[in-house]
Coordinates of C-alpha atoms in Angstrom, one line a residue:
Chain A
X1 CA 186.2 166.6 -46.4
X2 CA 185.3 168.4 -49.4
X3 CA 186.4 172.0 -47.9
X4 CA 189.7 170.6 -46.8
X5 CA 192.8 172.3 -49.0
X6 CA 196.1 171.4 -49.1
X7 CA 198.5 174.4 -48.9
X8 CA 201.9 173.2 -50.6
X9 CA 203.9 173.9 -48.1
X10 CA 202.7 171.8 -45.3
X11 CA 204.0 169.2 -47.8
X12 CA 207.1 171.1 -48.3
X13 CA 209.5 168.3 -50.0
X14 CA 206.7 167.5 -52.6
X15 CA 207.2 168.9 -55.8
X16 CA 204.0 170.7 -57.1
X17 CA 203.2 167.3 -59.3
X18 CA 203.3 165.0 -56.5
X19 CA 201.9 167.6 -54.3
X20 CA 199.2 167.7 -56.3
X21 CA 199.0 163.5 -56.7
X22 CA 199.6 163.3 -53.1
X23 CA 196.0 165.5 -52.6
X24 CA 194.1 162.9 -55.7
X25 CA 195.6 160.1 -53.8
X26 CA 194.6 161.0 -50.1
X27 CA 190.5 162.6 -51.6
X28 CA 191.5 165.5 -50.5
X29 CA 190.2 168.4 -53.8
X30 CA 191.7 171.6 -53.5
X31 CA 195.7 172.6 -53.3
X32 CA 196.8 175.7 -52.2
X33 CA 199.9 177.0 -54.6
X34 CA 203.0 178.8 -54.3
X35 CA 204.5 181.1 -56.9
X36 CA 208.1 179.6 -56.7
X37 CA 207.4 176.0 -56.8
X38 CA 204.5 177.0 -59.6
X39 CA 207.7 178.5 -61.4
X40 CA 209.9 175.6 -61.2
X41 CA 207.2 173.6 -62.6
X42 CA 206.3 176.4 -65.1
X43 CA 203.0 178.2 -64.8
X44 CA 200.9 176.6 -67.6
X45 CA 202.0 172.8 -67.0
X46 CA 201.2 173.6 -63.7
X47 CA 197.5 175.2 -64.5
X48 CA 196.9 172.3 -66.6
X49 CA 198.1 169.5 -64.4
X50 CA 195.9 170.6 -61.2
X51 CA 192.7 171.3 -64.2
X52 CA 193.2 167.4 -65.0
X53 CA 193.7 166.4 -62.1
X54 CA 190.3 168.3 -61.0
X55 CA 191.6 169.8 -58.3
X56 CA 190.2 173.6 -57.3
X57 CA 193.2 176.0 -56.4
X58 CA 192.0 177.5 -53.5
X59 CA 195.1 180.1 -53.0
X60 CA 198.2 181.4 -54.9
X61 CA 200.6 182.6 -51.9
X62 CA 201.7 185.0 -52.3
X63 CA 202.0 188.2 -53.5
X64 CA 203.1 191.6 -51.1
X65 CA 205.8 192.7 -49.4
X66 CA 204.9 195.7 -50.8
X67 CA 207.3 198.2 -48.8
X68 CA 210.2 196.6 -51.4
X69 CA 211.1 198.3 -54.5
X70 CA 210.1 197.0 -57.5
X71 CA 207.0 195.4 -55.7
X72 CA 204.2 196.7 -57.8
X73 CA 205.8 194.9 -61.2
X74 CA 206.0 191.5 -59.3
X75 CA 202.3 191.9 -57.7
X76 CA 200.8 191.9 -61.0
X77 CA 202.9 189.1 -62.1
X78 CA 201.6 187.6 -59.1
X79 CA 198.0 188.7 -60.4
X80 CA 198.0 187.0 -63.7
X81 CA 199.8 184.1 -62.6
X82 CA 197.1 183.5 -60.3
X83 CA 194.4 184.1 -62.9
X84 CA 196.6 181.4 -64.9
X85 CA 195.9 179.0 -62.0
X86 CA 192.4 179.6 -61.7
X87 CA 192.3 181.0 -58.6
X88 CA 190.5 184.2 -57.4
X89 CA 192.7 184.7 -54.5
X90 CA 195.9 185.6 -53.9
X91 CA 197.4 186.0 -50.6
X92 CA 199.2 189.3 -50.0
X93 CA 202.1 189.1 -46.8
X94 CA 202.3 192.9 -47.0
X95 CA 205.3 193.5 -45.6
X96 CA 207.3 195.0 -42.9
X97 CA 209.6 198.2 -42.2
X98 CA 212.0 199.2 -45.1
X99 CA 215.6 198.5 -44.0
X100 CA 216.6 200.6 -41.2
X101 CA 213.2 202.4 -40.6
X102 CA 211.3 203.1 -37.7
X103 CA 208.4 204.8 -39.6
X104 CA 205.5 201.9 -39.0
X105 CA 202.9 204.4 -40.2
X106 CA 204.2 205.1 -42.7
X107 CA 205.1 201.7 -43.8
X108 CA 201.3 201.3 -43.0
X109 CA 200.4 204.1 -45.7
X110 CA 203.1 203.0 -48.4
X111 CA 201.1 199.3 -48.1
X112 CA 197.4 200.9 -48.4
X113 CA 198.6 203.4 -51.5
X114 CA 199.9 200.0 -52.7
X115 CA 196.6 198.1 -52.6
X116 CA 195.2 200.9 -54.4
X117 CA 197.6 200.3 -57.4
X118 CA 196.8 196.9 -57.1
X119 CA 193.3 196.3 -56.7
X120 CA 191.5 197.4 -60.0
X121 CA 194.4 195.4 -61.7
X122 CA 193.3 192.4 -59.8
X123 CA 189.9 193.2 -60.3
X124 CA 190.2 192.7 -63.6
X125 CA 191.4 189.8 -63.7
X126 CA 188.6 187.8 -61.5
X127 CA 191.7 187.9 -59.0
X128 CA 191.0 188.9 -55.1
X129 CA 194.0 190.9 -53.3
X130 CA 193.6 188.3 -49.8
X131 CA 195.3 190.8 -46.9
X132 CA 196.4 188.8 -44.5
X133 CA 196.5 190.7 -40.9
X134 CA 199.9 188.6 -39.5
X135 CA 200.7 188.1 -35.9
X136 CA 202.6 191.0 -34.7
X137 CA 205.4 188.9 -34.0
X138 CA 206.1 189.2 -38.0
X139 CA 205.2 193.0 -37.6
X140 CA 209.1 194.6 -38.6
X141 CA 209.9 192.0 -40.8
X142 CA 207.3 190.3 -42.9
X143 CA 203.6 192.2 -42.3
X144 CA 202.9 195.5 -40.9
X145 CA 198.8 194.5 -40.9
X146 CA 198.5 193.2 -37.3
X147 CA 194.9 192.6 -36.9
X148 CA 191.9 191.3 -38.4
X149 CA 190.5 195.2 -38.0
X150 CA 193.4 197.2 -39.3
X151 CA 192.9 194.7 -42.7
X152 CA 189.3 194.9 -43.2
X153 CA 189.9 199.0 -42.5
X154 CA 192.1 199.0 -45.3
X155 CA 190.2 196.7 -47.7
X156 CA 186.8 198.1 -47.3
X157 CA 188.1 201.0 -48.9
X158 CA 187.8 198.7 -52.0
X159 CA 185.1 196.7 -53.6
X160 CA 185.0 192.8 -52.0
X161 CA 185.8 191.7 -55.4
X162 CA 188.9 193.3 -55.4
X163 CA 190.0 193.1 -52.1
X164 CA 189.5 190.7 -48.9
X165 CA 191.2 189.5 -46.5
X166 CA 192.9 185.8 -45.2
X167 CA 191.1 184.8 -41.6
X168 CA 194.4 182.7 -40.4
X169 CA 194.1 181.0 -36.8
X170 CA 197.6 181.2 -36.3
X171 CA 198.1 184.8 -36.7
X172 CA 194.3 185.6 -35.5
X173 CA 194.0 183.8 -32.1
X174 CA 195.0 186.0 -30.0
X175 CA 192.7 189.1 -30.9
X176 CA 190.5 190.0 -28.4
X177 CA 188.4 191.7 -31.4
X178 CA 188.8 188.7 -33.3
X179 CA 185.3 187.0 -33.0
X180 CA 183.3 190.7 -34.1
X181 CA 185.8 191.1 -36.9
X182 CA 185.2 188.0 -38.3
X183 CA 181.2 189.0 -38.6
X184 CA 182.3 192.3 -39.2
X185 CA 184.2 190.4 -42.0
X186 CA 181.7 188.6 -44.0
X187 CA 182.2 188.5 -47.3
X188 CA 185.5 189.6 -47.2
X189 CA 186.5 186.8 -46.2
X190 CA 188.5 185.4 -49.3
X191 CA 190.6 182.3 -47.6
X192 CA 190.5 180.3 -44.6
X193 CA 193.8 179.2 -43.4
X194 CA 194.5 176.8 -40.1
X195 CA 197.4 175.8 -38.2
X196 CA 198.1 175.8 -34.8
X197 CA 200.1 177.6 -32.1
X198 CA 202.3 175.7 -30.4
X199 CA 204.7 177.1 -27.3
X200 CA 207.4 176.7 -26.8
X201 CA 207.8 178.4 -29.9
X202 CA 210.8 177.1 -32.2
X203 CA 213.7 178.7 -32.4
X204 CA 213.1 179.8 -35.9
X205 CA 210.1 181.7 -35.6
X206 CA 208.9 181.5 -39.1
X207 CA 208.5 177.6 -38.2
X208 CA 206.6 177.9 -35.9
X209 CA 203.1 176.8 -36.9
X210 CA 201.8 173.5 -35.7
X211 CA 200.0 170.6 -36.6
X212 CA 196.1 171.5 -35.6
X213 CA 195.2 169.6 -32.2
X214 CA 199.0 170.0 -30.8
X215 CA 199.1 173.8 -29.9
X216 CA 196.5 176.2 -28.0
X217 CA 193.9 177.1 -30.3
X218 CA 189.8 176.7 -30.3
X219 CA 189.4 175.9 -34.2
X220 CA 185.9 174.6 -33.7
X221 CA 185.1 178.5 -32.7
X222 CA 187.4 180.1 -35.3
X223 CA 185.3 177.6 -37.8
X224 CA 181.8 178.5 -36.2
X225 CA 182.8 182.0 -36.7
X226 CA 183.9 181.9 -40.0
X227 CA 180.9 179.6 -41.2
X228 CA 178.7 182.1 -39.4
X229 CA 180.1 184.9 -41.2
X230 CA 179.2 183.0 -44.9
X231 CA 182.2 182.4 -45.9
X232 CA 181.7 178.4 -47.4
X233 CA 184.8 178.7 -49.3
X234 CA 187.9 176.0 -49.0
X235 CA 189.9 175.2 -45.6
X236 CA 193.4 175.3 -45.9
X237 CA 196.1 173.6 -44.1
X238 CA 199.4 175.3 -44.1
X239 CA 201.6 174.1 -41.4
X240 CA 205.6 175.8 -41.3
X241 CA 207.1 173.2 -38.7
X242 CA 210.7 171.4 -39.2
X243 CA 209.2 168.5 -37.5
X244 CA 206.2 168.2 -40.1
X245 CA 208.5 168.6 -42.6
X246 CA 210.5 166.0 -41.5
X247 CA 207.8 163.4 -41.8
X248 CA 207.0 161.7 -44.7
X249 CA 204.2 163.7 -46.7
X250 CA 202.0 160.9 -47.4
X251 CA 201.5 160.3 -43.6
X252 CA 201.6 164.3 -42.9
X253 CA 198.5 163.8 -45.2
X254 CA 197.3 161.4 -43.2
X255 CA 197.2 163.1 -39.9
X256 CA 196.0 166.4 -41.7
X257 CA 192.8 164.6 -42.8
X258 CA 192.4 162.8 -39.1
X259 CA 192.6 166.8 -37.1
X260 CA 190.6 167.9 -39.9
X261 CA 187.8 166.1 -39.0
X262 CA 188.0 166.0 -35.5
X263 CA 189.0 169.6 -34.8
X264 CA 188.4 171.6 -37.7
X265 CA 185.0 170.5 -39.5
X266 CA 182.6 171.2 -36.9
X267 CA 178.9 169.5 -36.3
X268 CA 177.6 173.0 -37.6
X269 CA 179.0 171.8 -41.2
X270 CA 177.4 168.8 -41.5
X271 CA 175.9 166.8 -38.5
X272 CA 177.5 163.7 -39.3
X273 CA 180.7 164.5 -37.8
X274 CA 181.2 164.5 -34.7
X275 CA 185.0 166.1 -33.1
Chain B
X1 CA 217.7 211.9 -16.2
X2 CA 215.8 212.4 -13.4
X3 CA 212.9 210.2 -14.9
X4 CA 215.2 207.2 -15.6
X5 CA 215.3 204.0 -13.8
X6 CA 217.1 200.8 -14.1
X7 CA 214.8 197.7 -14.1
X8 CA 217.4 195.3 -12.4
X9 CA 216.7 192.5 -15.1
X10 CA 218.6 194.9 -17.0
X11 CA 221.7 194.1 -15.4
X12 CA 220.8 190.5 -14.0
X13 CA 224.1 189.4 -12.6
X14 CA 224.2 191.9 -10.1
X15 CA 222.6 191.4 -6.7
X16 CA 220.3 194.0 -5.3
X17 CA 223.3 195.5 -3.3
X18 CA 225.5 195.9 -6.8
X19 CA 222.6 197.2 -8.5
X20 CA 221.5 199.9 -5.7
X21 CA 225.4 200.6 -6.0
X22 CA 224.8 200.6 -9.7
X23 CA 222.8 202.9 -10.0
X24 CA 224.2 205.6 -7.6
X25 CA 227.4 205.5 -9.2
X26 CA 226.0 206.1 -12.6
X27 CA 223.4 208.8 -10.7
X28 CA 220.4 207.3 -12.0
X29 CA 217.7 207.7 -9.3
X30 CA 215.3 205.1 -9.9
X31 CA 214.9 201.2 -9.5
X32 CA 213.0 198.6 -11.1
X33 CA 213.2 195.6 -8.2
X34 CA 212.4 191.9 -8.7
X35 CA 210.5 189.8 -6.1
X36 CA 213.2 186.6 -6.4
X37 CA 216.6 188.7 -5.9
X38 CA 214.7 190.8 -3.4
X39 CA 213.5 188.1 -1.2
X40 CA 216.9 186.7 -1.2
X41 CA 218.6 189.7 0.0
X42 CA 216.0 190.4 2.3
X43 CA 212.7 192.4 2.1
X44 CA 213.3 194.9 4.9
X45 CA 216.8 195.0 4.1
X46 CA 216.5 195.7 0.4
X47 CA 213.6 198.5 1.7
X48 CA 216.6 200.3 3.6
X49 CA 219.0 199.9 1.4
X50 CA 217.4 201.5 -1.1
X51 CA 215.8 204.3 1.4
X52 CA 219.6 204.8 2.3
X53 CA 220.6 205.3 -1.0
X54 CA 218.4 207.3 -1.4
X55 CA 217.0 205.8 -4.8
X56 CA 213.4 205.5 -5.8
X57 CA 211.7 202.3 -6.4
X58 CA 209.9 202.6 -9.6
X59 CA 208.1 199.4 -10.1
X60 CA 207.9 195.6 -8.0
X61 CA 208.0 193.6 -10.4
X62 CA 206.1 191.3 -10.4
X63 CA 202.7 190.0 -9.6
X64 CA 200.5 187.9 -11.4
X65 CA 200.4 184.3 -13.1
X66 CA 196.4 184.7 -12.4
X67 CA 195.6 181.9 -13.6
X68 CA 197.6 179.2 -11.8
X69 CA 196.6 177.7 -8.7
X70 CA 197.3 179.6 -5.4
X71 CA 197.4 182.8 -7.4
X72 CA 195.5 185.1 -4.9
X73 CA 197.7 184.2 -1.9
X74 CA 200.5 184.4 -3.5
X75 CA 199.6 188.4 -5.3
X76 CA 198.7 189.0 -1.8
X77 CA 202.0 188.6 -0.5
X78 CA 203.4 190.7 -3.6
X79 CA 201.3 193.9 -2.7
X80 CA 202.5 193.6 0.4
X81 CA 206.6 193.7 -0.7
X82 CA 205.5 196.2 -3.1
X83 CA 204.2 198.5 -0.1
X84 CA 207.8 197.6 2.4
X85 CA 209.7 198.9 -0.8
X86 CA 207.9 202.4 -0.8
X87 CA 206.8 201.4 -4.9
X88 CA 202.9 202.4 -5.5
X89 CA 203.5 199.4 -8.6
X90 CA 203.1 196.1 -8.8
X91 CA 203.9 195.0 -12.2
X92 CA 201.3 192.4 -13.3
X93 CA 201.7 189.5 -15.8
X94 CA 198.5 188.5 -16.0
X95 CA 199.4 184.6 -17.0
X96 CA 198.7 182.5 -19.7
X97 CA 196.6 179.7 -20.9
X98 CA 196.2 177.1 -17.9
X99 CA 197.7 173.5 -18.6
X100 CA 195.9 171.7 -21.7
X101 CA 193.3 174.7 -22.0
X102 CA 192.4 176.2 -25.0
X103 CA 189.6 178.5 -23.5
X104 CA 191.2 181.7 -23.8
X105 CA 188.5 183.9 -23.6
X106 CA 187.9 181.6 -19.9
X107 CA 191.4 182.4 -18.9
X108 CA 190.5 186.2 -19.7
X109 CA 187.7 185.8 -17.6
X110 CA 189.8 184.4 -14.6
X111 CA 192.1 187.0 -14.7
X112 CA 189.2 189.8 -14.2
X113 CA 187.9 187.7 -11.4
X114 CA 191.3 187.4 -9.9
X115 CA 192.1 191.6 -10.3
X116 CA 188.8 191.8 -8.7
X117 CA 190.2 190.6 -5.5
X118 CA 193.1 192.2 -5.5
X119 CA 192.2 195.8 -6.2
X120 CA 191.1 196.6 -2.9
X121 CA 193.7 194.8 -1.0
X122 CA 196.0 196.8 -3.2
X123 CA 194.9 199.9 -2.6
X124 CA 194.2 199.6 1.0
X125 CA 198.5 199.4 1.5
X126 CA 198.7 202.4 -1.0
X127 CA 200.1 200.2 -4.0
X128 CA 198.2 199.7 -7.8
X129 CA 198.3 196.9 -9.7
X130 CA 199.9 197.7 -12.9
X131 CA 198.1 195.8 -15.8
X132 CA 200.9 194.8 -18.6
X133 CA 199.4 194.0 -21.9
X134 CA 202.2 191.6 -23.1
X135 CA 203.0 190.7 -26.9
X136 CA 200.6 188.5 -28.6
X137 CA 203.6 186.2 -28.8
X138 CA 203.5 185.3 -25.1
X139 CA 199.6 185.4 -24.9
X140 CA 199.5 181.7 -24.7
X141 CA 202.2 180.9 -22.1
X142 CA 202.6 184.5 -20.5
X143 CA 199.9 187.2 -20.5
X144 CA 196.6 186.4 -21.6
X145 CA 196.4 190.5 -22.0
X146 CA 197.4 191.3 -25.6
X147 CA 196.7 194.8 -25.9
X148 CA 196.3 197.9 -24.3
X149 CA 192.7 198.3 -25.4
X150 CA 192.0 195.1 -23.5
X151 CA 193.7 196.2 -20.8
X152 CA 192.2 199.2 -20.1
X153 CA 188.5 197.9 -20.5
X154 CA 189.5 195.7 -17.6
X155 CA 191.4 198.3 -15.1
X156 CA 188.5 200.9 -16.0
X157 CA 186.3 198.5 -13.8
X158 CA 188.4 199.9 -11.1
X159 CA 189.3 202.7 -9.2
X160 CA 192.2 204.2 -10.8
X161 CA 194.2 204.4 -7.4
X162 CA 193.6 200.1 -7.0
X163 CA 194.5 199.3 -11.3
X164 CA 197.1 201.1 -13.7
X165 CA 198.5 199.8 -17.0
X166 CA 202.1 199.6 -18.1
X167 CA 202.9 200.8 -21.5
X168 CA 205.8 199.1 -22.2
X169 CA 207.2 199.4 -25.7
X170 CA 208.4 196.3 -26.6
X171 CA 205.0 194.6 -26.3
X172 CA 203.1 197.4 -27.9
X173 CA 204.7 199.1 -30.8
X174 CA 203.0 197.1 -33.2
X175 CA 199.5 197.9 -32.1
X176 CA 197.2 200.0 -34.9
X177 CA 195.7 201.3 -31.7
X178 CA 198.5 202.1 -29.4
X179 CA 198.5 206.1 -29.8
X180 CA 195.1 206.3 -29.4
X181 CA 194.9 203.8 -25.9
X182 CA 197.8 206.1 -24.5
X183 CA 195.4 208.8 -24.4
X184 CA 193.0 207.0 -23.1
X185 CA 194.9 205.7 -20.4
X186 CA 195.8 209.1 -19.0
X187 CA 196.5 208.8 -15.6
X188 CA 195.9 204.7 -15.5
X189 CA 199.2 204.9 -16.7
X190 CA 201.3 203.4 -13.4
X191 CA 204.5 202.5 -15.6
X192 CA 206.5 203.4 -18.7
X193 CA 208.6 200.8 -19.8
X194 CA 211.4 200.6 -22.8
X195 CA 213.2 198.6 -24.8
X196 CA 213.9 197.4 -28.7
X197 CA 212.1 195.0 -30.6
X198 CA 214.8 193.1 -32.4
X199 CA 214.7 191.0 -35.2
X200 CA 216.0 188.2 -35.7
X201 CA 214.6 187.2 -32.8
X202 CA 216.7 185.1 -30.8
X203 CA 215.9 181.4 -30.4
X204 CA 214.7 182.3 -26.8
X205 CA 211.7 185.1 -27.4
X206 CA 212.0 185.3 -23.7
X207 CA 215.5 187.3 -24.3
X208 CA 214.5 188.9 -27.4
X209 CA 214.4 192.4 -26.0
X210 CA 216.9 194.6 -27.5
X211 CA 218.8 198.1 -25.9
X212 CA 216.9 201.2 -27.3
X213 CA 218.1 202.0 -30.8
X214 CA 219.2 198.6 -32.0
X215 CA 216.3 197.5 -33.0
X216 CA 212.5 199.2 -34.7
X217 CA 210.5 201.1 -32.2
X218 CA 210.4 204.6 -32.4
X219 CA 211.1 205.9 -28.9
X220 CA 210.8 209.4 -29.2
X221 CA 206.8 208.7 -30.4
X222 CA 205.9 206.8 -27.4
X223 CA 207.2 209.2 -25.0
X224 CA 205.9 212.0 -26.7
X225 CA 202.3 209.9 -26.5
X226 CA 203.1 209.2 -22.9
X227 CA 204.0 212.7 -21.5
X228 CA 200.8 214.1 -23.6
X229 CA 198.4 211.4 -21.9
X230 CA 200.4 213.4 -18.5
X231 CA 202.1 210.6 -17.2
X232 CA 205.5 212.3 -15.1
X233 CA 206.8 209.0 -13.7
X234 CA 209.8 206.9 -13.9
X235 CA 210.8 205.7 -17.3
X236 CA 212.3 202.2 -16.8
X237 CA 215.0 200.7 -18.8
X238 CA 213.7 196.9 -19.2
X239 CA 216.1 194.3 -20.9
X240 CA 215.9 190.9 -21.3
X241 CA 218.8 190.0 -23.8
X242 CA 221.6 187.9 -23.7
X243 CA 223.8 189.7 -25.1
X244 CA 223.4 192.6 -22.7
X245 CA 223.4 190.1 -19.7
X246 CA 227.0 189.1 -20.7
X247 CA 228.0 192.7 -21.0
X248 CA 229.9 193.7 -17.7
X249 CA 226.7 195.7 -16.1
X250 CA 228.7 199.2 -15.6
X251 CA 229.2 198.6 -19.2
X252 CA 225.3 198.5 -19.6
X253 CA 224.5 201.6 -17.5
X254 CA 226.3 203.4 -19.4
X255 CA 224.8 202.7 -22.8
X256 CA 221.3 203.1 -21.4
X257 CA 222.4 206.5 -20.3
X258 CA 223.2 207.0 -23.9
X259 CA 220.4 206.2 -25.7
X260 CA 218.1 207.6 -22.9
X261 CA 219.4 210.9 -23.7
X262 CA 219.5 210.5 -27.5
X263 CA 216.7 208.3 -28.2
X264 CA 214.2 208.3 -25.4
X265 CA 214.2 211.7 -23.4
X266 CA 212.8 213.7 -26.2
X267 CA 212.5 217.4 -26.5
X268 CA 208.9 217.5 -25.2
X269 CA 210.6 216.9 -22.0
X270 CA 213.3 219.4 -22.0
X271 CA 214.2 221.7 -24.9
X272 CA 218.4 221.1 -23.4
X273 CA 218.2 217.6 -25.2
X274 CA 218.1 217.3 -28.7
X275 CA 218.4 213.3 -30.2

């Protein structure tokens, strides 16, 4: 269990104080934060509250979207508020087309000339840009890096402490380069995020991640691979699902930590457990 | 707009009769035919109707599902339709994830046996299966082929006569990698296929194909990279979308006519056209 993180938004209702007694109460010791509930709370109650509460922050999400104006100011706001948190990674969605284009190269360069901005900034910091290659269905809208590939192309162009990238199963899955680009990866990697994919898809797209166990996806080979790779870094469950949401967060917890150990911490962790 | 066709989804209230009408009124000279309306208006009737019309039959589609029981016998049939229409291409989607299975890279597996059997069959009645990478979105319920890379490493195990690809827009303009698989397809290429990636999607991703310009692909760079790989064939107007189904179909034609000439037959083609 001690890899197991809990991204905020699986537990979507909780505030980030009970989010973050919800996570001492169920053992589990790292929380994966999100700028806007880290605001509502404020940014140094919050940095102090998970410190006490000796709980690692395995993620700020997120920073990006970086085909916006005005994007470079909030990124390195995004920056120091996850060196505030004491986390080295933050999560970059990177964004999709500008309103009304059709240029997706272009988009493509405008996000790389941003990382370049960005990274010694981050650098500096002790803070990791974490590109996260999103399933293409998000590809106009939300993230123009589609594949596990096109991110590590971009982010070896940096040094891996300033830039990595986020291996996520549900945006990952499908890639039939996926298994040689997570070795390819290595250290790059600079989070591990599950959920699963479950069809029919929801209506709302953007909900559409399921709980691990109840969709499609082979986690104990995404974990092999990852593990294989060297990455011994946290685990993260973020699940977007209405139905999730509608459950009570305690119990959410709950069946988190049951998949977790049947599905997600494989025997080449630790023999002991068995799926 | 000799190169356009009208795939008959496009217009899915009419029956192949109205459609063959369809077309001729609006002097488009190419069809897209479906196996369900065709069988119910008759194989050899639909062949002569068509043949009388004096319309071309650009595609069948379609073959496939690979991966569910009684696949062969049933692709067998569908080569032979495609050869009593006079179309050389069989449309394949490849199918998903069999019931309860998360072995994807199994079901990829299946589907290479399954083309293996086929090929010959195909190209013995004069007809090629058309490989269609589909949009990692339907890779677990749909088309275990995600890209065109993938795609093509499978068809290349073939004579190009017996397997083709289809480069349809809608499931590959997100791809890092497209423009460089289009020239590498070259003459693999057995069908050009277009229409709009939309967003939002609609609740159904199903019918979230949009008419050409509504939506974020860049037409006029796909047919550009299709024409230079030397593909000369039909260019099929492919529509799944409600709100185009309850559009009266005439209505339809006509706006495909329009953004064909604006948006999809580029100047590469003819200097006459300008967008």
């Amino acid at each position: 269990m001690r890899r197991l993180s809990l991204n905020q938004r699986t537990t979507a209702s909780w505030s980030v104080p009970e989010a973050v007694d919800g996570c001492v109460r169920a053992g589990v010791e790292a929380i994966g934060l999100w700028r806007e509930p880290v605001a509502e709370h404020g940014l140094r109650r919050t940095a102090k509250l998970v410190r006490d509460a000796g709980l690692r922050v395995s993620s700020l999400c997120r920073g990006g979207f970086l085909t916006a104006p005005g994007a470079l100011g909030d990124n390195r706001r995004a920056i120091d508020e996850a060196a505030a948190l004491g986390t080295d990674c933050l999560v970059m969605v990177v964004g999709g087309l500008p309103p009304g284009s059709k240029d997706l190269a272009g988009a493509r360069t405008a996000v790389a000339d941003a990382i370049a901005e960005l990274a010694p900034c981050a650098g500096e910091r002790g803070v990791r840009l974490a590109l996260e290659p999103m399933h293409p269905v998000y590809c106009a809208d939300r993230g123009v890096l589609s594949t596990l590939e096109q991110a590590l192309d971009l982010a070896e162009r940096f040094p891996v402490s300033q830039v990595g990238v986020v291996v996520d199963t549900f945006h990952l899955w499908w890639d039939p380069q996926v298994w040689q680009q997570i070795a390819r990866a290595g250290a790059r990697i600079a989070s591990y995020q599950v959920s699963d994919w479950i069809t029919p898809l929801p209506a709302d797209v953007l909900l559409g991640r399921g709980m691990m166990g109840d969709g499609h996806i082979d986690f104990a080979a995404f974990t092999a691979a990852v593990n294989a790779a060297g990455y011994t870094g946290d685990i993260e469950v973020e699940i977007f699902n209405a139905d999730v949401w509608n459950t009570p967060p305690d119990q959410v917890l709950t069946t988190v930590k049951d998949r977790y150990r049947r599905l997600i911490h494989t025997p080449r962790e630790s023999n002991a457990q068995t799926p």
